[in-house]
Coordinates of C-alpha atoms in Angstrom, one line a residue:
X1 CA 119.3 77.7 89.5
X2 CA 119.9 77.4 85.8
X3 CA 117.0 74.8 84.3
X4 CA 118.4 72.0 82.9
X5 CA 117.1 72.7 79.4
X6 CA 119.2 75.8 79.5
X7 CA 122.7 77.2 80.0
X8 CA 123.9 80.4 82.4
X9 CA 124.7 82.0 79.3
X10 CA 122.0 81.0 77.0
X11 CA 119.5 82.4 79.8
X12 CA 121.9 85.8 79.6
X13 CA 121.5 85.8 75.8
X14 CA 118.2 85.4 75.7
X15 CA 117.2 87.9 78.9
X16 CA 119.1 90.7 76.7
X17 CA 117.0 89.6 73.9
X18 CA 113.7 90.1 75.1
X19 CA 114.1 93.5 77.1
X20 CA 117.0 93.7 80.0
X21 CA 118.5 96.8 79.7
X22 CA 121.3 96.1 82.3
X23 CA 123.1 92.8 83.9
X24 CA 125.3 92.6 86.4
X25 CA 127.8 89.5 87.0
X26 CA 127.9 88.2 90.4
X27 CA 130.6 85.7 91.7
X28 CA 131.5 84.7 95.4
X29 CA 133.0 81.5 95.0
X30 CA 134.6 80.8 92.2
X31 CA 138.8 81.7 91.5
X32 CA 139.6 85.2 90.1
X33 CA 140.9 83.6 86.7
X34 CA 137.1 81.2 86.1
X35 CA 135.3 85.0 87.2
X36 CA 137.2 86.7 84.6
X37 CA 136.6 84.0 81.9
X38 CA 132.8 84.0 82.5
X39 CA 132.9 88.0 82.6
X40 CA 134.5 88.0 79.0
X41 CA 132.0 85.3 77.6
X42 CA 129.0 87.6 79.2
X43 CA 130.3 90.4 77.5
X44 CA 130.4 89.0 74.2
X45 CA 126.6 88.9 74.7
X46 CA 125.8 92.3 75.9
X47 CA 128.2 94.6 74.1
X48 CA 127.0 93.9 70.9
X49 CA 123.9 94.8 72.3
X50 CA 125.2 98.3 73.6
X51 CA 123.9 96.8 76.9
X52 CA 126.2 97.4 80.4
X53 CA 127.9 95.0 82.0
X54 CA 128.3 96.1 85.7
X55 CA 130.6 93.3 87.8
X56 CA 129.8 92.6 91.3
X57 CA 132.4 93.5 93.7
X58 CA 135.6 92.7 92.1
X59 CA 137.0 96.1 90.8
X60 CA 139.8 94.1 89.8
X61 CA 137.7 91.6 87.5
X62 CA 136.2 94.5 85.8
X63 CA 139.1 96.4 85.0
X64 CA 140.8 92.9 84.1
X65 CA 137.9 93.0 81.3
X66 CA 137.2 96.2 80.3
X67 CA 133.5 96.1 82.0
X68 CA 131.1 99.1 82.1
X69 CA 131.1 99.5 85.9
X70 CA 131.6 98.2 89.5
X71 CA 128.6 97.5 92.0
X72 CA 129.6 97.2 95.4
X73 CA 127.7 96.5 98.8
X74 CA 128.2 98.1 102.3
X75 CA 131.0 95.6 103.4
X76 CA 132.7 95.8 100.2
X77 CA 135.3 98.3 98.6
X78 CA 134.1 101.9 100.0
X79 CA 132.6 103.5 97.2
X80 CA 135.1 106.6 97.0
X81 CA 138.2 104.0 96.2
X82 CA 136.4 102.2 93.9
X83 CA 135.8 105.4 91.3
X84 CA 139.5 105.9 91.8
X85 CA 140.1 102.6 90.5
X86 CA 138.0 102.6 87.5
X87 CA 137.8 106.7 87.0
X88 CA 135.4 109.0 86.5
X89 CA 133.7 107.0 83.1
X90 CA 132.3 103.6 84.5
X91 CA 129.1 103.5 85.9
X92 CA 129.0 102.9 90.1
X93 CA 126.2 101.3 91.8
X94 CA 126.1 101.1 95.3
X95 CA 123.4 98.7 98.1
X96 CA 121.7 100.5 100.2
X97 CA 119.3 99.2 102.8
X98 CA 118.2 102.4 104.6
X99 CA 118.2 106.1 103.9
X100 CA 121.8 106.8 106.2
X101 CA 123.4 104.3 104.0
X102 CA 121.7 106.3 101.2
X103 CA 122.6 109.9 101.7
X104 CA 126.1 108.6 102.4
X105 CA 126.2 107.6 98.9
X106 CA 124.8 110.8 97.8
X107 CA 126.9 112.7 99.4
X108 CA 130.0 110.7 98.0
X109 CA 129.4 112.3 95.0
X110 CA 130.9 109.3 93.0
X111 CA 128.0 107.0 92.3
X112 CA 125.7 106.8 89.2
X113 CA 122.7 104.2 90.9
X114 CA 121.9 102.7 94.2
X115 CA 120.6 99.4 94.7
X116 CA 117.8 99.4 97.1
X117 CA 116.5 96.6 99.5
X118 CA 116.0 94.0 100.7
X119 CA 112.6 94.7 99.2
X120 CA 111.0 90.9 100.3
X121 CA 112.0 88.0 101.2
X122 CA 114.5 86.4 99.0
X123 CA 116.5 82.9 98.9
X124 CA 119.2 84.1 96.3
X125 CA 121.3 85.7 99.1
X126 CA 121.6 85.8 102.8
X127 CA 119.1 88.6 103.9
X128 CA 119.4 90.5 107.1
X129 CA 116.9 92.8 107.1
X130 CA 114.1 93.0 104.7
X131 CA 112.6 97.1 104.4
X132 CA 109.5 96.4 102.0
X133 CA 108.1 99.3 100.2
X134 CA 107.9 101.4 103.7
X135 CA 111.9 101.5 103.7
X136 CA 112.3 101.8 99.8
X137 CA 110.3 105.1 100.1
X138 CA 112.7 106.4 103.0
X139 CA 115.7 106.4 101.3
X140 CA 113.7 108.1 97.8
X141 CA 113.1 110.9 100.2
X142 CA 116.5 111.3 100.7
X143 CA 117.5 110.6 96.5
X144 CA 114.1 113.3 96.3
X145 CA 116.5 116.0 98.4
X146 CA 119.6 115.2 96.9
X147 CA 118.3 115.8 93.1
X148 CA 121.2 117.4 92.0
X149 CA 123.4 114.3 92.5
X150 CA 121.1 112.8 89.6
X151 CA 121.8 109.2 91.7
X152 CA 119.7 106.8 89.5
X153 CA 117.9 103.7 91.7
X154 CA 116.7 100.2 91.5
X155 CA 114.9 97.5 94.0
X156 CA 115.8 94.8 94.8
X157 CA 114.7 91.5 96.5
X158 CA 112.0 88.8 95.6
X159 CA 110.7 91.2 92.4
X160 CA 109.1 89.2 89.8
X161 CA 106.5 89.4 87.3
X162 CA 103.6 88.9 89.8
X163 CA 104.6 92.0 91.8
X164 CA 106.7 94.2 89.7
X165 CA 103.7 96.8 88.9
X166 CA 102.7 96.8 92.8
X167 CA 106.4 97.4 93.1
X168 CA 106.5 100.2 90.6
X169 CA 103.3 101.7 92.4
X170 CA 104.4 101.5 96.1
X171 CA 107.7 102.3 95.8
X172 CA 107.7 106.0 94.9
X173 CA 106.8 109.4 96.9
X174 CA 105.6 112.4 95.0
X175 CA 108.5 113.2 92.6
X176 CA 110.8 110.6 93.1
X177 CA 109.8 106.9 92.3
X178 CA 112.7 103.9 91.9
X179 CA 113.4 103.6 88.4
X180 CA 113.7 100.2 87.8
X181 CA 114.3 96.8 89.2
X182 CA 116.7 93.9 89.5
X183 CA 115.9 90.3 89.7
X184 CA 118.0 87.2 89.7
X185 CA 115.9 84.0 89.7
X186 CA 112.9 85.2 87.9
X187 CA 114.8 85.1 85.0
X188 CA 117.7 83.0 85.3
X189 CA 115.9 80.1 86.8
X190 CA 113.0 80.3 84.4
X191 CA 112.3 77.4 81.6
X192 CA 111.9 80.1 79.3
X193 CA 113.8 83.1 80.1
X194 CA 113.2 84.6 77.0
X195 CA 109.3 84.7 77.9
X196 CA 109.9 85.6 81.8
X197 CA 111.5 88.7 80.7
X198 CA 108.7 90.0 78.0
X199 CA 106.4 89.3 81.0
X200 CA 108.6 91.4 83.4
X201 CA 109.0 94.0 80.8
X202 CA 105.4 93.9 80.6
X203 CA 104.5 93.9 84.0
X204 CA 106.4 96.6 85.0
X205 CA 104.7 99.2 82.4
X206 CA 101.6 98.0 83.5
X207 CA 98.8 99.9 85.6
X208 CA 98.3 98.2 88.7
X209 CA 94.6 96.5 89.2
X210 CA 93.3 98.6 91.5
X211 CA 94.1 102.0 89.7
X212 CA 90.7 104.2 88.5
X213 CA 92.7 106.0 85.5
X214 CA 90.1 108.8 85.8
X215 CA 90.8 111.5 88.6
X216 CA 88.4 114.0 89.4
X217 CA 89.0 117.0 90.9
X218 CA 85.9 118.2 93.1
X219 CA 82.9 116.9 91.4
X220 CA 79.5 116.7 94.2
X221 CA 78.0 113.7 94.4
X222 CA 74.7 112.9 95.6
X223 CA 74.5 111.2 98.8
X224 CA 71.1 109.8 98.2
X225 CA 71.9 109.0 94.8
X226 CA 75.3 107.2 96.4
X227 CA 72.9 105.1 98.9
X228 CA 71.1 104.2 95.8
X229 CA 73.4 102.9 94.0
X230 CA 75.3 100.6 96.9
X231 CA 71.4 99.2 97.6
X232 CA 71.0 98.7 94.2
X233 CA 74.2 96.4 93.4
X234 CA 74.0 94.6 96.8
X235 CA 77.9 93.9 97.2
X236 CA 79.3 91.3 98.6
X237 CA 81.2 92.8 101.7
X238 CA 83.9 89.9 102.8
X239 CA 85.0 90.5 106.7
X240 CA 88.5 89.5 108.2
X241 CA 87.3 90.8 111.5
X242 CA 87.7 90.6 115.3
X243 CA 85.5 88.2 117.1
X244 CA 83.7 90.9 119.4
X245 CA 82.2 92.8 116.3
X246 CA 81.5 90.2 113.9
X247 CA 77.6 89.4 115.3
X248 CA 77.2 94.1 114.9
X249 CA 79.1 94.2 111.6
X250 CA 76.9 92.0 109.7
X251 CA 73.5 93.1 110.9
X252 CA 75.2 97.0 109.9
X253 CA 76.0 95.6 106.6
X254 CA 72.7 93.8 106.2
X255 CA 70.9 97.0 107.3
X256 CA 72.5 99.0 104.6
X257 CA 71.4 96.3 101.9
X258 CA 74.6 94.8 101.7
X259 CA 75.2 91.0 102.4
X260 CA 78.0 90.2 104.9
X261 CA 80.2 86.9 104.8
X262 CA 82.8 86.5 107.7
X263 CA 85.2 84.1 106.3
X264 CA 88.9 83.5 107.2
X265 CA 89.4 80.4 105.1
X266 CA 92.1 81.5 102.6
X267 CA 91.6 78.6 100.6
X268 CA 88.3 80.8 99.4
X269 CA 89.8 83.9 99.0
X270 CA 90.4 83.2 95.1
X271 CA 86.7 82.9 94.7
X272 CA 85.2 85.6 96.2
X273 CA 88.4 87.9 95.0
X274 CA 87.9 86.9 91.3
X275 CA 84.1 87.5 90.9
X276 CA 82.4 89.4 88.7
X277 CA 79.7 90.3 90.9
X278 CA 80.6 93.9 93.1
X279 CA 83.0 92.6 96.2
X280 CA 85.0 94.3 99.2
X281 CA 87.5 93.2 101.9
X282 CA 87.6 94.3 105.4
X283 CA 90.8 93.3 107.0
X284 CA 90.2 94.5 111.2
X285 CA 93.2 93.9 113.1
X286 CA 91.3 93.8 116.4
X287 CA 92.1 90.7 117.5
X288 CA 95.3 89.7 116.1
X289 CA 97.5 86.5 116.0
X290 CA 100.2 84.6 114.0
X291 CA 97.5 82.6 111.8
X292 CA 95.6 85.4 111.4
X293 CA 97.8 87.4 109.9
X294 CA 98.6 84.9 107.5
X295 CA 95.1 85.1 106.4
X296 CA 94.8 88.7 106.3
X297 CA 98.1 88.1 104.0
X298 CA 96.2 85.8 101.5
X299 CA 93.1 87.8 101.7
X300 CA 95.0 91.4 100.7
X301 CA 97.1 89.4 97.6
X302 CA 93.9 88.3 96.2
X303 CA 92.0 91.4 96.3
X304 CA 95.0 93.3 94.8
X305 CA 95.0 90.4 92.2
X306 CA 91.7 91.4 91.1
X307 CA 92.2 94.9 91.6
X308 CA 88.8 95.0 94.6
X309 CA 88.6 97.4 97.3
X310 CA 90.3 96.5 100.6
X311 CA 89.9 98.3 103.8
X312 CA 92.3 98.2 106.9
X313 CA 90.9 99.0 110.2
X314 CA 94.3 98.9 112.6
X315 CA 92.7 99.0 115.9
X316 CA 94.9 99.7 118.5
X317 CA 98.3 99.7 116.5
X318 CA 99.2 102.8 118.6
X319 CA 98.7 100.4 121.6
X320 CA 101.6 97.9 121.3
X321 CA 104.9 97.6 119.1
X322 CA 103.3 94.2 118.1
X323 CA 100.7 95.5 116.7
X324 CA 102.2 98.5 115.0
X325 CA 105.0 95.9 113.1
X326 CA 101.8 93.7 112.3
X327 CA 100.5 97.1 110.5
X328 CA 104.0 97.5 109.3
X329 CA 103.5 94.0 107.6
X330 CA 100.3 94.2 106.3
X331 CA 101.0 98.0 104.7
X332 CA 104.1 96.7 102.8
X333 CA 102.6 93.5 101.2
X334 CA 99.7 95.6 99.5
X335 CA 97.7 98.4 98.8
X336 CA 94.9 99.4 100.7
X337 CA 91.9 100.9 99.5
X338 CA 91.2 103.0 102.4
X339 CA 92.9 103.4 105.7
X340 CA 90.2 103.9 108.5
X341 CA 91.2 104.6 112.3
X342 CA 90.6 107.3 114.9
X343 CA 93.3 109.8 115.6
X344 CA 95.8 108.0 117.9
X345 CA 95.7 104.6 115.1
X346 CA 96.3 106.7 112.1
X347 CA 99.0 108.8 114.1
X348 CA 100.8 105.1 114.9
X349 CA 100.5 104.7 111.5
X350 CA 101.9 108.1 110.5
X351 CA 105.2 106.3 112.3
X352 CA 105.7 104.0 108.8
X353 CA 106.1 107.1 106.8
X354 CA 108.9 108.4 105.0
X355 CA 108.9 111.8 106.6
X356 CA 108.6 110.8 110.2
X357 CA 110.9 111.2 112.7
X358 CA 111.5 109.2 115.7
X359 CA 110.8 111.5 118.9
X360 CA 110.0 110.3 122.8
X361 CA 106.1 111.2 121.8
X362 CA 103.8 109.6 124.6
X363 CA 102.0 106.8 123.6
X364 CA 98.8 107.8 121.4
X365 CA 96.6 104.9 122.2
X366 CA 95.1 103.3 125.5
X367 CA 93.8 99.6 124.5
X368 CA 91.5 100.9 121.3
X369 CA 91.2 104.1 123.0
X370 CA 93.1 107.0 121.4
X371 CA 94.7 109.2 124.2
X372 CA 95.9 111.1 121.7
X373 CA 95.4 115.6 122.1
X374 CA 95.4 116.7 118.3
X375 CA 94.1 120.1 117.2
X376 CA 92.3 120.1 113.8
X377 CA 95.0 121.4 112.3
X378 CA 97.3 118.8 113.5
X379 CA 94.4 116.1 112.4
X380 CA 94.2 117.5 108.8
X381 CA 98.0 117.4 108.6
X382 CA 98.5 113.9 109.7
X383 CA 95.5 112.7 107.5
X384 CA 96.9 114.1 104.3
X385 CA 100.6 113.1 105.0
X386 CA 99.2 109.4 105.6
X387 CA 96.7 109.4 102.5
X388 CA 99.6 110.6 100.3
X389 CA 102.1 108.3 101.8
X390 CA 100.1 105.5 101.1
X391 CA 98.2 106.3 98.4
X392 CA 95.1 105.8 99.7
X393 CA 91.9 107.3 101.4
X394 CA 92.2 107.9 104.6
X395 CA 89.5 107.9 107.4
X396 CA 90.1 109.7 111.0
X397 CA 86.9 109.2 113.5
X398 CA 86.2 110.8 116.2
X399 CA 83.4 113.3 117.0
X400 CA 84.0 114.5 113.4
X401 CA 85.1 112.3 110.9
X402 CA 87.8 113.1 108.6
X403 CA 88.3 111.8 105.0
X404 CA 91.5 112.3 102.7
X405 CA 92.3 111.6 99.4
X406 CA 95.5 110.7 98.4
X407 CA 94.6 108.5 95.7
X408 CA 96.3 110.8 93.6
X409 CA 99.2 113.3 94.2
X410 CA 96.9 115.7 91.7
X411 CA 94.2 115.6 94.5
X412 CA 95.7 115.5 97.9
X413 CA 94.5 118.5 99.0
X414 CA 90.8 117.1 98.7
X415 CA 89.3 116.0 102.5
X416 CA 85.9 116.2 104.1
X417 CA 84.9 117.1 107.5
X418 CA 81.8 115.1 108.5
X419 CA 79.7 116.3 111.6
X420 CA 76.8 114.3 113.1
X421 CA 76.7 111.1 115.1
X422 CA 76.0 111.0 118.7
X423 CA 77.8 110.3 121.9
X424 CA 76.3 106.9 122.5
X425 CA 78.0 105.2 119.8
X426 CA 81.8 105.6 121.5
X427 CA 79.5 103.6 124.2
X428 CA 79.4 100.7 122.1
X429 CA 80.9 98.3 120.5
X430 CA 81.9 97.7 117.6
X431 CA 80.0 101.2 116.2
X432 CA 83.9 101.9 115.3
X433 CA 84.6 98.8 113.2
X434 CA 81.2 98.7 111.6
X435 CA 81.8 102.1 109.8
X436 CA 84.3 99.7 107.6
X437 CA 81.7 97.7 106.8
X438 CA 79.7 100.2 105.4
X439 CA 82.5 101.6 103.8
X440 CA 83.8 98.8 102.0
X441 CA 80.1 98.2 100.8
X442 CA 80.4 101.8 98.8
X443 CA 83.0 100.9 97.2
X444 CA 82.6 98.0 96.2
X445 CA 79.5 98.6 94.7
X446 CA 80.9 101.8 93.4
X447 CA 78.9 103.8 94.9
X448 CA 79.4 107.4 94.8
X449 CA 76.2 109.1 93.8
X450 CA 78.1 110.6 90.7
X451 CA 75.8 109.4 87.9
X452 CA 78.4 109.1 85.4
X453 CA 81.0 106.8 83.8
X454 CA 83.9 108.4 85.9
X455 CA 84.2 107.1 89.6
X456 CA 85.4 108.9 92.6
X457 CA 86.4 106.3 95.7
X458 CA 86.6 109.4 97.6
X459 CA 83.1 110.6 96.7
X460 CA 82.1 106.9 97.4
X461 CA 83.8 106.8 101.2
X462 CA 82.3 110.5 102.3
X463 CA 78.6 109.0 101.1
X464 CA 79.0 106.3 103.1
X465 CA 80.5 107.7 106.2
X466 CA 78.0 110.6 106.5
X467 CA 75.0 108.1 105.9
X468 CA 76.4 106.5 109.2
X469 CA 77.0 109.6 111.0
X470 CA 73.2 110.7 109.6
X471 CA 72.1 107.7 111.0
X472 CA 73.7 107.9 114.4
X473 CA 72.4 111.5 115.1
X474 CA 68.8 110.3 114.0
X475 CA 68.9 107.1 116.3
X476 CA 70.6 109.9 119.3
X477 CA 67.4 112.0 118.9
X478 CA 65.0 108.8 119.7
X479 CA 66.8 107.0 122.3
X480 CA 68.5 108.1 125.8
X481 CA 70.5 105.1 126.5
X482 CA 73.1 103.1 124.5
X483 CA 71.1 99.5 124.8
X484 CA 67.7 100.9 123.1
X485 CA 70.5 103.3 120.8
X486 CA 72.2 99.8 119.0
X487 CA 69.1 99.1 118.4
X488 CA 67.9 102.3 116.9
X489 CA 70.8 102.6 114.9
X490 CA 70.5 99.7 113.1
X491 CA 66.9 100.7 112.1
X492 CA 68.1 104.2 111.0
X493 CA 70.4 102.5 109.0
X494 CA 68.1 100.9 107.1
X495 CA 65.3 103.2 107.0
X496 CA 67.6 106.1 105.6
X497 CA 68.7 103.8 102.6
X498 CA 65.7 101.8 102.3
X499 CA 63.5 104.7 102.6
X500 CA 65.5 107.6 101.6

């Protein structure tokens, strides 16, 4: 993969150069004596440098050269041989793909790092199974409990400087984040390696897009302010959606002075994305398929891009395993601004995170019904372990709604029970899904009824969601049946905003 403009060890020299703080040598099919003259010619780059060199495998090679350290992988040389071999001084990393294979080299007791993945997708080795950010934070639970190993970590797998902030940001649980990352082609098969790694150093102490640096802790907000303010910008409120709600989501957007586009041509994406003008993405899994997903896909990579809100409705992912591993997907390419289900979609959800525990629990979901029997306890429980999992916001529905913030491990103990609606609209559909459009419409026009320079998503989400539950009691009081109610409900919609 070496450019032609460049050598294997020119792209070494200059990597260590311009930020790498680590390289490790890897060799599978080349002869013991050509490994060993390569590993001498690397070092004379990096020990100058006061920079490891950690050699891949071959405990022999490294000794053979006086190399900092040994990395070996689960079919190599077992982990408690190798620190035999080259004592109790050289640094020993270890690959781990899933937390067993990571408490087992805790509990060795002879490693310095783990190497954890396959994060993506990669072409520079065979991959077998690829754990994305869900798996990564697994197995930091387990380096979290085992603290007093002080085990160091790394990703790795299909990092580069396009993804390494995300990477930095979803990979890590309160306390215990990966700390750092190991990449092969983005820097060895770059034309200028020297730039590629100032951009990865870069990119990699960089805030992710999304991010609101300011927290607050508790501030009120104004509702009517908050309605306000969303009617005032007029977002743009982009919906990846299922085909039975698309005709009810834009007329509840449109009623809340928002301006609906349904759109699943990625090749647009870009555009809307990288406006100036307010924006939000709602990605509804409700009727799912192969090309689809590849849209949702392009749609949440250009929102993150540009740091706009998305929203993830995943309807029914409780109902199928195909549905849940489409969730799975989705969850690990991105970040989602909020996560908005009723109680037996978030509880399918709560599956994917790093404390769960597989159990013979009955299914939690009937079609988009939820079948699931949760107390309120049990409902505030599951919708702060998600929110913090993710960090995100978190929406359960039901008869009352429930919002969590876990946007920041400093506030995830703040949630909101919202009472109101009216029976009528589990009667119709789409009532469900069109709470996202309203949602997404908040924040993308920032709308949280705050009246300041700081900005609370979660202030912005509990406006929006009790200005739809407001509405749906107001248009219960005036209507006895769920035809005239859709139509009711729409008019409430507006009036409250329009009107105040």
């Amino acid at each position: 993969m070496v450019p032609s403009n460049s050598t294997f060890l020119d792209q070494i020299r200059k990597a260590v150069d311009n930020g790498a703080t680590i390289v490790q040598l890897r060799e599978k099919d080349i002869s013991t004596r050509d490994f060993i003259d390569r590993a001498k010619k690397v070092l004379e780059i990096t020990k100058p440098k006061n920079i490891p060199l950690i050699i891949n495998d071959r405990v022999d090679v490294a000794l053979a050269v006086d190399a900092d350290g040994v990395h070996v992988g689960q079919d190599d040389m077992p982990a408690t041989v190798a620190r035999k071999l080259i004592g109790p001084d050289k640094i020993l990393g270890v690959s781990c793909g899933n937390p067993e294979e990571t408490t087992e080299a805790c509990e060795s007791g002879v490693v310095d790092y783990v190497g954890l993945g396959t994060l993506y997708p990669t072409n520079t080795k065979n991959v077998k199974n690829v754990c994305g950010p869900i798996g990564i934070r697994k197995s930091l639970k387990v380096l979290r409990a085992h603290s007093n190993k002080n085990v160091k970590c790394v990703a790795i797998g299909g990092i580069n400087s396009t993804n390494a902030s995300k990477v930095m940001y979803q990979c890590a649980i309160p306390g215990r984040g990966i700390d750092g990352v190991a990449v092969v082609s983005c820097i060895m098969a770059a034309p200028d390696a020297a730039a590629a790694t100032q951009d990865l150093v870069k990119e990699l102490s960089s805030d992710v897009p999304w991010l609101d640096k300011e927290v607050l802790k508790g501030a009120a907000s104004n509702m009517k302010d908050a309605w306000q303010a969303m009617l005032k910008r007029k977002p743009l409120v982009h919906h990846v959606t299922n085909n039975v709600v698309k005709n009810f989501s834009a007329n509840v957007t449109l009623a809340v002075g928002a301006s609906p586009i349904m759109s699943e041509l990625a090749e647009e994406f870009h555009e809307f994305a990288s406006s100036p003008a307010p924006v939000g993405l709602v990605l509804n899994m409700g009727t799912p398929s192969s090309q689809l997903m590849e849209v949702f896909l392009e749609g949440l990579r250009q929102y993150n891009k540009y740091g706009k809100p998305v929203l993830f409705d995943p309807v029914a992912a409780g109902a199928t395993a195909a549905r849940l591993q489409a969730s799975r997907v989705l969850l690990n390419a991105g970040h989602f601004s909020v996560i908005k289900g009723n109680v037996g979609e978030i509880s399918a959800i709560a599956k994917l995170t790093s404390s769960y525990t597989p159990t013979s629990e009955k299914k939690t979901m009937q079609g988009v019904d939820s079948i699931a029997k949760f107390d309120e306890d049990a409902i505030i429980s599951l919708g702060h372990n998600v929110a913090r999992e993710f960090r995100t916001i978190v929406v359960i529905t039901g008869p009352d709604d429930y919002v969590f913030d876990g946007t920041s491990w400093e506030t995830t103990e703040n949630f909101d029970k919202i009472s109101g609606g009216h029976e009528f609209m589990g009667s119709i559909t789409g009532t469900g899904c069109s709470l996202g459009s309203v949602i997404c419409a908040f924040l993308a026009a920032r709308a949280d009824g705050l009246g300041s320079s700081n900005y609370s998503a979660f202030k912005a989400v509990v406006s929006a969601v009790k200005l739809y539950k407001q509405a749906g009691f107001k248009a219960g009081e005036a209507t006895d049946a769920p035809g005239s109610f859709m139509k009711e409900f729409l008019d409430q919609l507006y009036k409250l905003v329009h009107e105040g």
